[in-house]
Amino acid sequence: MEHLNQALFLWLNAPEHPNALVVTLATFFAEWLIWAVPILIGIGWLRGNVNTRKALLVATASGLLGLLTKPIIGLAWSHPRPFMIGLGHTLIPHVADSSFPSDHPTLWWSVAVSFLLQRGLRRAGVALALFGLPIAWSRIYLGVHFPLDMLGAIAVAAFSAVLTLHEARWYLGPIYRLATRIHCLLFGRLIAQGRVRE
């Protein structure tokens, strides 16, 4: 399995003299596109109804659980990154920690799968899931992850999404009430003016 993992990595990793435009695009996908998740959740919260807001909170919980799962897996099984074993070409700096699973796709797909499992957000879930593919590719292309790290991200994302949706009855009510209070405090004036939904 590890031999196949490394072979696939070398096939997807940047060549010795990569195209500058491809590197720029990959860097955008690898380091900047992830910010679309909190932006989309924020916009969805401001424009959404009660059901949408609750679904967004469940998706946020899924993303957070996915991120919290990574260090636990890293403690149980520490897998080196490609540059830690001198494999391929690394084009962006990264901490020399365990590579499995990849943080960025884990967060991205945890939210995407959560959307896919909830009514009203399935189209957004499909779009997010598809946009996760260039993120996964870019992390490999730039030399900081293996393909197996992306499969691990999908598995952790699915686990996180299913668990947080299944157990929502235990946490969603209090978190929704707290989030609503914060929302009213931050946007009270705009709510009174009718510019932001209460």
mmCIF file of N, CA and C in Angstrom, residues 13-121:
data_model
loop_
_atom_site.group_PDB
_atom_site.id
_atom_site.type_symbol
_atom_site.label_atom_id
_atom_site.label_comp_id
_atom_site.label_asym_id
_atom_site.label_seq_id
_atom_site.Cartn_x
_atom_site.Cartn_y
_atom_site.Cartn_z
ATOM 1 N N ASN A 13 2.795 14.817 -8.064
ATOM 2 C CA ASN A 13 3.639 15.883 -7.534
ATOM 3 C C ASN A 13 4.230 16.738 -8.660
ATOM 4 N N ALA A 14 4.543 17.992 -8.336
ATOM 5 C CA ALA A 14 5.101 18.921 -9.322
ATOM 6 C C ALA A 14 6.424 18.403 -9.883
ATOM 7 N N PRO A 15 6.687 18.685 -11.154
ATOM 8 C CA PRO A 15 7.985 18.308 -11.722
ATOM 9 C C PRO A 15 9.092 19.204 -11.186
ATOM 10 N N GLU A 16 10.285 18.917 -11.590
ATOM 11 C CA GLU A 16 11.439 19.689 -11.105
ATOM 12 C C GLU A 16 11.349 21.153 -11.515
ATOM 13 N N HIS A 17 10.838 21.411 -12.717
ATOM 14 C CA HIS A 17 10.682 22.788 -13.193
ATOM 15 C C HIS A 17 9.200 23.016 -13.549
ATOM 16 N N PRO A 18 8.373 23.280 -12.552
ATOM 17 C CA PRO A 18 6.930 23.406 -12.798
ATOM 18 C C PRO A 18 6.562 24.722 -13.463
ATOM 19 N N ASN A 19 5.416 24.711 -14.120
ATOM 20 C CA ASN A 19 4.859 25.912 -14.725
ATOM 21 C C ASN A 19 4.435 26.877 -13.622
ATOM 22 N N ALA A 20 4.849 28.140 -13.728
ATOM 23 C CA ALA A 20 4.582 29.129 -12.680
ATOM 24 C C ALA A 20 3.083 29.352 -12.479
ATOM 25 N N LEU A 21 2.321 29.334 -13.563
ATOM 26 C CA LEU A 21 0.879 29.542 -13.457
ATOM 27 C C LEU A 21 0.212 28.388 -12.709
ATOM 28 N N VAL A 22 0.654 27.167 -12.993
ATOM 29 C CA VAL A 22 0.097 25.994 -12.310
ATOM 30 C C VAL A 22 0.435 26.041 -10.824
ATOM 31 N N VAL A 23 1.647 26.460 -10.495
ATOM 32 C CA VAL A 23 2.057 26.575 -9.091
ATOM 33 C C VAL A 23 1.208 27.625 -8.369
ATOM 34 N N THR A 24 0.966 28.751 -9.029
ATOM 35 C CA THR A 24 0.135 29.805 -8.430
ATOM 36 C C THR A 24 -1.275 29.310 -8.182
ATOM 37 N N LEU A 25 -1.841 28.623 -9.168
ATOM 38 C CA LEU A 25 -3.189 28.079 -9.037
ATOM 39 C C LEU A 25 -3.242 27.037 -7.924
ATOM 40 N N ALA A 26 -2.258 26.151 -7.885
ATOM 41 C CA ALA A 26 -2.210 25.116 -6.850
ATOM 42 C C ALA A 26 -2.068 25.738 -5.469
ATOM 43 N N THR A 27 -1.263 26.782 -5.357
ATOM 44 C CA THR A 27 -1.076 27.452 -4.071
ATOM 45 C C THR A 27 -2.375 28.101 -3.606
ATOM 46 N N PHE A 28 -3.119 28.685 -4.532
ATOM 47 C CA PHE A 28 -4.429 29.252 -4.184
ATOM 48 C C PHE A 28 -5.355 28.166 -3.639
ATOM 49 N N PHE A 29 -5.427 27.029 -4.352
ATOM 50 C CA PHE A 29 -6.286 25.934 -3.898
ATOM 51 C C PHE A 29 -5.822 25.380 -2.556
ATOM 52 N N ALA A 30 -4.505 25.269 -2.389
ATOM 53 C CA ALA A 30 -3.953 24.619 -1.197
ATOM 54 C C ALA A 30 -4.038 25.475 0.055
ATOM 55 N N GLU A 31 -3.897 26.808 -0.107
ATOM 56 C CA GLU A 31 -3.763 27.654 1.077
ATOM 57 C C GLU A 31 -4.875 28.668 1.270
ATOM 58 N N TRP A 32 -5.572 29.043 0.215
ATOM 59 C CA TRP A 32 -6.532 30.143 0.321
ATOM 60 C C TRP A 32 -7.988 29.744 0.144
ATOM 61 N N LEU A 33 -8.258 28.727 -0.654
ATOM 62 C CA LEU A 33 -9.653 28.364 -0.926
ATOM 63 C C LEU A 33 -10.373 27.898 0.336
ATOM 64 N N ILE A 34 -9.630 27.387 1.305
ATOM 65 C CA ILE A 34 -10.228 26.899 2.545
ATOM 66 C C ILE A 34 -11.041 27.983 3.257
ATOM 67 N N TRP A 35 -10.681 29.252 3.047
ATOM 68 C CA TRP A 35 -11.400 30.355 3.692
ATOM 69 C C TRP A 35 -12.814 30.521 3.154
ATOM 70 N N ALA A 36 -13.110 29.865 2.045
ATOM 71 C CA ALA A 36 -14.478 29.915 1.513
ATOM 72 C C ALA A 36 -15.464 29.237 2.462
ATOM 73 N N VAL A 37 -15.002 28.260 3.255
ATOM 74 C CA VAL A 37 -15.902 27.545 4.173
ATOM 75 C C VAL A 37 -16.493 28.481 5.229
ATOM 76 N N PRO A 38 -15.663 29.175 6.028
ATOM 77 C CA PRO A 38 -16.285 30.084 7.006
ATOM 78 C C PRO A 38 -17.051 31.238 6.361
ATOM 79 N N ILE A 39 -16.609 31.700 5.190
ATOM 80 C CA ILE A 39 -17.327 32.775 4.503
ATOM 81 C C ILE A 39 -18.717 32.303 4.077
ATOM 82 N N LEU A 40 -18.792 31.109 3.481
ATOM 83 C CA LEU A 40 -20.085 30.564 3.050
ATOM 84 C C LEU A 40 -21.008 30.305 4.238
ATOM 85 N N ILE A 41 -20.451 29.785 5.325
ATOM 86 C CA ILE A 41 -21.263 29.539 6.513
ATOM 87 C C ILE A 41 -21.770 30.861 7.092
ATOM 88 N N GLY A 42 -20.904 31.879 7.102
ATOM 89 C CA GLY A 42 -21.312 33.195 7.606
ATOM 90 C C GLY A 42 -22.417 33.817 6.766
ATOM 91 N N ILE A 43 -22.262 33.761 5.445
ATOM 92 C CA ILE A 43 -23.295 34.306 4.551
ATOM 93 C C ILE A 43 -24.590 33.513 4.700
ATOM 94 N N GLY A 44 -24.468 32.199 4.774
ATOM 95 C CA GLY A 44 -25.647 31.349 4.942
ATOM 96 C C GLY A 44 -26.382 31.648 6.234
ATOM 97 N N TRP A 45 -25.618 31.919 7.290
ATOM 98 C CA TRP A 45 -26.238 32.263 8.575
ATOM 99 C C TRP A 45 -27.003 33.583 8.476
ATOM 100 N N LEU A 46 -26.399 34.581 7.863
ATOM 101 C CA LEU A 46 -27.028 35.897 7.775
ATOM 102 C C LEU A 46 -28.284 35.877 6.911
ATOM 103 N N ARG A 47 -28.289 35.042 5.888
ATOM 104 C CA ARG A 47 -29.411 35.036 4.949
ATOM 105 C C ARG A 47 -30.407 33.908 5.186
ATOM 106 N N GLY A 48 -30.030 32.937 6.015
ATOM 107 C CA GLY A 48 -30.843 31.736 6.152
ATOM 108 C C GLY A 48 -31.936 31.829 7.195
ATOM 109 N N ASN A 49 -32.884 30.887 7.104
ATOM 110 C CA ASN A 49 -33.935 30.772 8.107
ATOM 111 C C ASN A 49 -33.450 29.888 9.253
ATOM 112 N N VAL A 50 -34.343 29.574 10.181
ATOM 113 C CA VAL A 50 -33.969 28.792 11.359
ATOM 114 C C VAL A 50 -33.401 27.426 10.963
ATOM 115 N N ASN A 51 -34.064 26.747 10.048
ATOM 116 C CA ASN A 51 -33.599 25.409 9.646
ATOM 117 C C ASN A 51 -32.229 25.466 8.989
ATOM 118 N N THR A 52 -32.019 26.462 8.136
ATOM 119 C CA THR A 52 -30.720 26.611 7.482
ATOM 120 C C THR A 52 -29.635 26.888 8.504
ATOM 121 N N ARG A 53 -29.928 27.753 9.447
ATOM 122 C CA ARG A 53 -28.941 28.099 10.472
ATOM 123 C C ARG A 53 -28.576 26.882 11.316
ATOM 124 N N LYS A 54 -29.566 26.087 11.664
ATOM 125 C CA LYS A 54 -29.271 24.879 12.442
ATOM 126 C C LYS A 54 -28.438 23.893 11.634
ATOM 127 N N ALA A 55 -28.748 23.773 10.354
ATOM 128 C CA ALA A 55 -27.963 22.891 9.485
ATOM 129 C C ALA A 55 -26.514 23.377 9.373
ATOM 130 N N LEU A 56 -26.338 24.683 9.322
ATOM 131 C CA LEU A 56 -24.993 25.250 9.255
ATOM 132 C C LEU A 56 -24.222 25.004 10.541
ATOM 133 N N LEU A 57 -24.894 25.042 11.674
ATOM 134 C CA LEU A 57 -24.231 24.747 12.943
ATOM 135 C C LEU A 57 -23.802 23.286 13.014
ATOM 136 N N VAL A 58 -24.635 22.390 12.505
ATOM 137 C CA VAL A 58 -24.271 20.970 12.462
ATOM 138 C C VAL A 58 -23.061 20.777 11.546
ATOM 139 N N ALA A 59 -23.051 21.462 10.400
ATOM 140 C CA ALA A 59 -21.913 21.371 9.481
ATOM 141 C C ALA A 59 -20.646 21.928 10.118
ATOM 142 N N THR A 60 -20.780 23.006 10.877
ATOM 143 C CA THR A 60 -19.628 23.576 11.583
ATOM 144 C C THR A 60 -19.101 22.588 12.610
ATOM 145 N N ALA A 61 -20.005 21.945 13.346
ATOM 146 C CA ALA A 61 -19.593 20.929 14.317
ATOM 147 C C ALA A 61 -18.880 19.776 13.627
ATOM 148 N N SER A 62 -19.359 19.412 12.451
ATOM 149 C CA SER A 62 -18.716 18.348 11.673
ATOM 150 C C SER A 62 -17.282 18.732 11.297
ATOM 151 N N GLY A 63 -17.120 19.957 10.812
ATOM 152 C CA GLY A 63 -15.781 20.421 10.446
ATOM 153 C C GLY A 63 -14.835 20.454 11.631
ATOM 154 N N LEU A 64 -15.335 20.929 12.777
ATOM 155 C CA LEU A 64 -14.494 20.997 13.976
ATOM 156 C C LEU A 64 -14.118 19.610 14.476
ATOM 157 N N LEU A 65 -15.077 18.676 14.441
ATOM 158 C CA LEU A 65 -14.772 17.307 14.858
ATOM 159 C C LEU A 65 -13.741 16.684 13.931
ATOM 160 N N GLY A 66 -13.872 16.940 12.626
ATOM 161 C CA GLY A 66 -12.886 16.431 11.680
ATOM 162 C C GLY A 66 -11.486 16.924 11.992
ATOM 163 N N LEU A 67 -11.372 18.222 12.289
ATOM 164 C CA LEU A 67 -10.066 18.794 12.619
ATOM 165 C C LEU A 67 -9.521 18.247 13.934
ATOM 166 N N LEU A 68 -10.391 18.006 14.908
ATOM 167 C CA LEU A 68 -9.947 17.471 16.193
ATOM 168 C C LEU A 68 -9.531 16.007 16.096
ATOM 169 N N THR A 69 -10.068 15.310 15.102
ATOM 170 C CA THR A 69 -9.732 13.896 14.925
ATOM 171 C C THR A 69 -8.320 13.712 14.400
ATOM 172 N N LYS A 70 -7.860 14.658 13.589
ATOM 173 C CA LYS A 70 -6.524 14.549 12.964
ATOM 174 C C LYS A 70 -5.407 14.348 13.984
ATOM 175 N N PRO A 71 -5.260 15.201 15.033
ATOM 176 C CA PRO A 71 -4.159 14.987 15.977
ATOM 177 C C PRO A 71 -4.271 13.678 16.750
ATOM 178 N N ILE A 72 -5.506 13.212 16.975
ATOM 179 C CA ILE A 72 -5.675 11.925 17.664
ATOM 180 C C ILE A 72 -5.137 10.796 16.796
ATOM 181 N N ILE A 73 -5.463 10.842 15.501
ATOM 182 C CA ILE A 73 -4.934 9.839 14.570
ATOM 183 C C ILE A 73 -3.415 9.948 14.500
ATOM 184 N N GLY A 74 -2.903 11.202 14.479
ATOM 185 C CA GLY A 74 -1.465 11.416 14.419
ATOM 186 C C GLY A 74 -0.729 10.826 15.615
ATOM 187 N N LEU A 75 -1.361 10.855 16.784
ATOM 188 C CA LEU A 75 -0.749 10.260 17.976
ATOM 189 C C LEU A 75 -0.721 8.738 17.873
ATOM 190 N N ALA A 76 -1.783 8.180 17.294
ATOM 191 C CA ALA A 76 -1.862 6.723 17.168
ATOM 192 C C ALA A 76 -0.977 6.200 16.037
ATOM 193 N N TRP A 77 -0.898 6.988 14.949
ATOM 194 C CA TRP A 77 -0.104 6.554 13.789
ATOM 195 C C TRP A 77 0.473 7.790 13.111
ATOM 196 N N SER A 78 1.746 8.015 13.352
ATOM 197 C CA SER A 78 2.404 9.187 12.775
ATOM 198 C C SER A 78 3.015 8.824 11.424
ATOM 199 N N HIS A 79 2.468 9.419 10.389
ATOM 200 C CA HIS A 79 2.951 9.147 9.027
ATOM 201 C C HIS A 79 3.717 10.358 8.515
ATOM 202 N N PRO A 80 4.972 10.186 8.087
ATOM 203 C CA PRO A 80 5.763 11.340 7.631
ATOM 204 C C PRO A 80 5.232 11.936 6.337
ATOM 205 N N ARG A 81 5.452 13.235 6.190
ATOM 206 C CA ARG A 81 5.119 13.912 4.941
ATOM 207 C C ARG A 81 6.187 13.579 3.895
ATOM 208 N N PRO A 82 5.862 13.778 2.610
ATOM 209 C CA PRO A 82 6.831 13.435 1.565
ATOM 210 C C PRO A 82 8.203 14.076 1.760
ATOM 211 N N PHE A 83 8.242 15.375 2.103
ATOM 212 C CA PHE A 83 9.528 16.055 2.238
ATOM 213 C C PHE A 83 10.313 15.554 3.441
ATOM 214 N N MET A 84 9.637 14.903 4.395
ATOM 215 C CA MET A 84 10.327 14.366 5.569
ATOM 216 C C MET A 84 11.137 13.125 5.224
ATOM 217 N N ILE A 85 10.795 12.483 4.105
ATOM 218 C CA ILE A 85 11.561 11.309 3.669
ATOM 219 C C ILE A 85 12.308 11.584 2.358
ATOM 220 N N GLY A 86 12.375 12.877 1.992
ATOM 221 C CA GLY A 86 13.122 13.272 0.804
ATOM 222 C C GLY A 86 12.488 12.848 -0.505
ATOM 223 N N LEU A 87 11.162 12.785 -0.533
ATOM 224 C CA LEU A 87 10.467 12.331 -1.731
ATOM 225 C C LEU A 87 9.838 13.494 -2.485
ATOM 226 N N GLY A 88 10.067 13.559 -3.785
ATOM 227 C CA GLY A 88 9.419 14.548 -4.637
ATOM 228 C C GLY A 88 9.916 15.963 -4.434
ATOM 229 N N HIS A 89 9.073 16.916 -4.844
ATOM 230 C CA HIS A 89 9.403 18.337 -4.770
ATOM 231 C C HIS A 89 8.378 19.057 -3.885
ATOM 232 N N THR A 90 8.876 19.857 -2.956
ATOM 233 C CA THR A 90 8.015 20.602 -2.040
ATOM 234 C C THR A 90 8.079 22.078 -2.389
ATOM 235 N N LEU A 91 6.926 22.678 -2.686
ATOM 236 C CA LEU A 91 6.896 24.048 -3.182
ATOM 237 C C LEU A 91 6.305 25.053 -2.205
ATOM 238 N N ILE A 92 5.784 24.570 -1.069
ATOM 239 C CA ILE A 92 5.313 25.482 -0.027
ATOM 240 C C ILE A 92 5.853 24.994 1.314
ATOM 241 N N PRO A 93 6.090 25.915 2.245
ATOM 242 C CA PRO A 93 6.587 25.480 3.566
ATOM 243 C C PRO A 93 5.488 24.799 4.365
ATOM 244 N N HIS A 94 5.887 23.849 5.191
ATOM 245 C CA HIS A 94 4.916 23.164 6.050
ATOM 246 C C HIS A 94 5.627 22.589 7.256
ATOM 247 N N VAL A 95 4.930 22.562 8.377
ATOM 248 C CA VAL A 95 5.460 21.949 9.593
ATOM 249 C C VAL A 95 5.673 20.455 9.351
ATOM 250 N N ALA A 96 6.735 19.919 9.911
ATOM 251 C CA ALA A 96 7.058 18.499 9.731
ATOM 252 C C ALA A 96 6.297 17.653 10.754
ATOM 253 N N ASP A 97 4.970 17.600 10.596
ATOM 254 C CA ASP A 97 4.158 16.770 11.471
ATOM 255 C C ASP A 97 3.541 15.631 10.669
ATOM 256 N N SER A 98 2.680 14.840 11.303
ATOM 257 C CA SER A 98 2.065 13.710 10.625
ATOM 258 C C SER A 98 1.184 14.184 9.471
ATOM 259 N N SER A 99 1.258 13.473 8.367
ATOM 260 C CA SER A 99 0.530 13.906 7.171
ATOM 261 C C SER A 99 -0.897 13.377 7.109
ATOM 262 N N PHE A 100 -1.197 12.327 7.872
ATOM 263 C CA PHE A 100 -2.469 11.611 7.714
ATOM 264 C C PHE A 100 -3.454 11.943 8.823
ATOM 265 N N PRO A 101 -4.697 12.318 8.485
ATOM 266 C CA PRO A 101 -5.198 12.724 7.163
ATOM 267 C C PRO A 101 -4.892 14.197 6.917
ATOM 268 N N SER A 102 -5.158 14.671 5.734
ATOM 269 C CA SER A 102 -4.900 16.068 5.392
ATOM 270 C C SER A 102 -5.955 16.974 6.031
ATOM 271 N N ASP A 103 -5.480 18.012 6.751
ATOM 272 C CA ASP A 103 -6.383 18.930 7.460
ATOM 273 C C ASP A 103 -7.359 19.652 6.536
ATOM 274 N N HIS A 104 -6.828 20.275 5.471
ATOM 275 C CA HIS A 104 -7.668 21.109 4.614
ATOM 276 C C HIS A 104 -8.823 20.317 3.989
ATOM 277 N N PRO A 105 -8.539 19.197 3.315
ATOM 278 C CA PRO A 105 -9.666 18.423 2.774
ATOM 279 C C PRO A 105 -10.571 17.836 3.850
ATOM 280 N N THR A 106 -10.009 17.512 5.029
ATOM 281 C CA THR A 106 -10.847 16.989 6.109
ATOM 282 C C THR A 106 -11.898 18.017 6.514
ATOM 283 N N LEU A 107 -11.458 19.256 6.747
ATOM 284 C CA LEU A 107 -12.404 20.320 7.088
ATOM 285 C C LEU A 107 -13.399 20.540 5.959
ATOM 286 N N TRP A 108 -12.888 20.675 4.748
ATOM 287 C CA TRP A 108 -13.724 20.968 3.584
ATOM 288 C C TRP A 108 -14.779 19.891 3.376
ATOM 289 N N TRP A 109 -14.335 18.619 3.349
ATOM 290 C CA TRP A 109 -15.276 17.529 3.079
ATOM 291 C C TRP A 109 -16.165 17.213 4.274
ATOM 292 N N SER A 110 -15.727 17.522 5.498
ATOM 293 C CA SER A 110 -16.611 17.341 6.656
ATOM 294 C C SER A 110 -17.840 18.236 6.527
ATOM 295 N N VAL A 111 -17.628 19.467 6.107
ATOM 296 C CA VAL A 111 -18.738 20.388 5.882
ATOM 297 C C VAL A 111 -19.554 19.941 4.665
ATOM 298 N N ALA A 112 -18.870 19.541 3.596
ATOM 299 C CA ALA A 112 -19.568 19.110 2.375
ATOM 300 C C ALA A 112 -20.462 17.905 2.631
ATOM 301 N N VAL A 113 -19.936 16.900 3.324
ATOM 302 C CA VAL A 113 -20.732 15.700 3.593
ATOM 303 C C VAL A 113 -21.900 16.029 4.518
ATOM 304 N N SER A 114 -21.664 16.903 5.487
ATOM 305 C CA SER A 114 -22.753 17.334 6.367
ATOM 306 C C SER A 114 -23.867 17.999 5.558
ATOM 307 N N PHE A 115 -23.492 18.847 4.617
ATOM 308 C CA PHE A 115 -24.481 19.464 3.733
ATOM 309 C C PHE A 115 -25.243 18.400 2.933
ATOM 310 N N LEU A 116 -24.518 17.416 2.420
ATOM 311 C CA LEU A 116 -25.135 16.367 1.608
ATOM 312 C C LEU A 116 -26.160 15.559 2.392
ATOM 313 N N LEU A 117 -25.953 15.453 3.697
ATOM 314 C CA LEU A 117 -26.838 14.655 4.538
ATOM 315 C C LEU A 117 -28.064 15.419 5.025
ATOM 316 N N GLN A 118 -28.112 16.734 4.757
ATOM 317 C CA GLN A 118 -29.194 17.559 5.277
ATOM 318 C C GLN A 118 -30.004 18.195 4.138
ATOM 319 N N ARG A 119 -31.320 18.155 4.280
ATOM 320 C CA ARG A 119 -32.195 18.731 3.261
ATOM 321 C C ARG A 119 -31.982 20.231 3.158
ATOM 322 N N GLY A 120 -32.073 20.726 1.961
ATOM 323 C CA GLY A 120 -31.930 22.157 1.733
ATOM 324 C C GLY A 120 -30.506 22.596 1.440
ATOM 325 N N LEU A 121 -29.546 21.751 1.748
ATOM 326 C CA LEU A 121 -28.143 22.117 1.518
ATOM 327 C C LEU A 121 -27.428 21.122 0.608
#
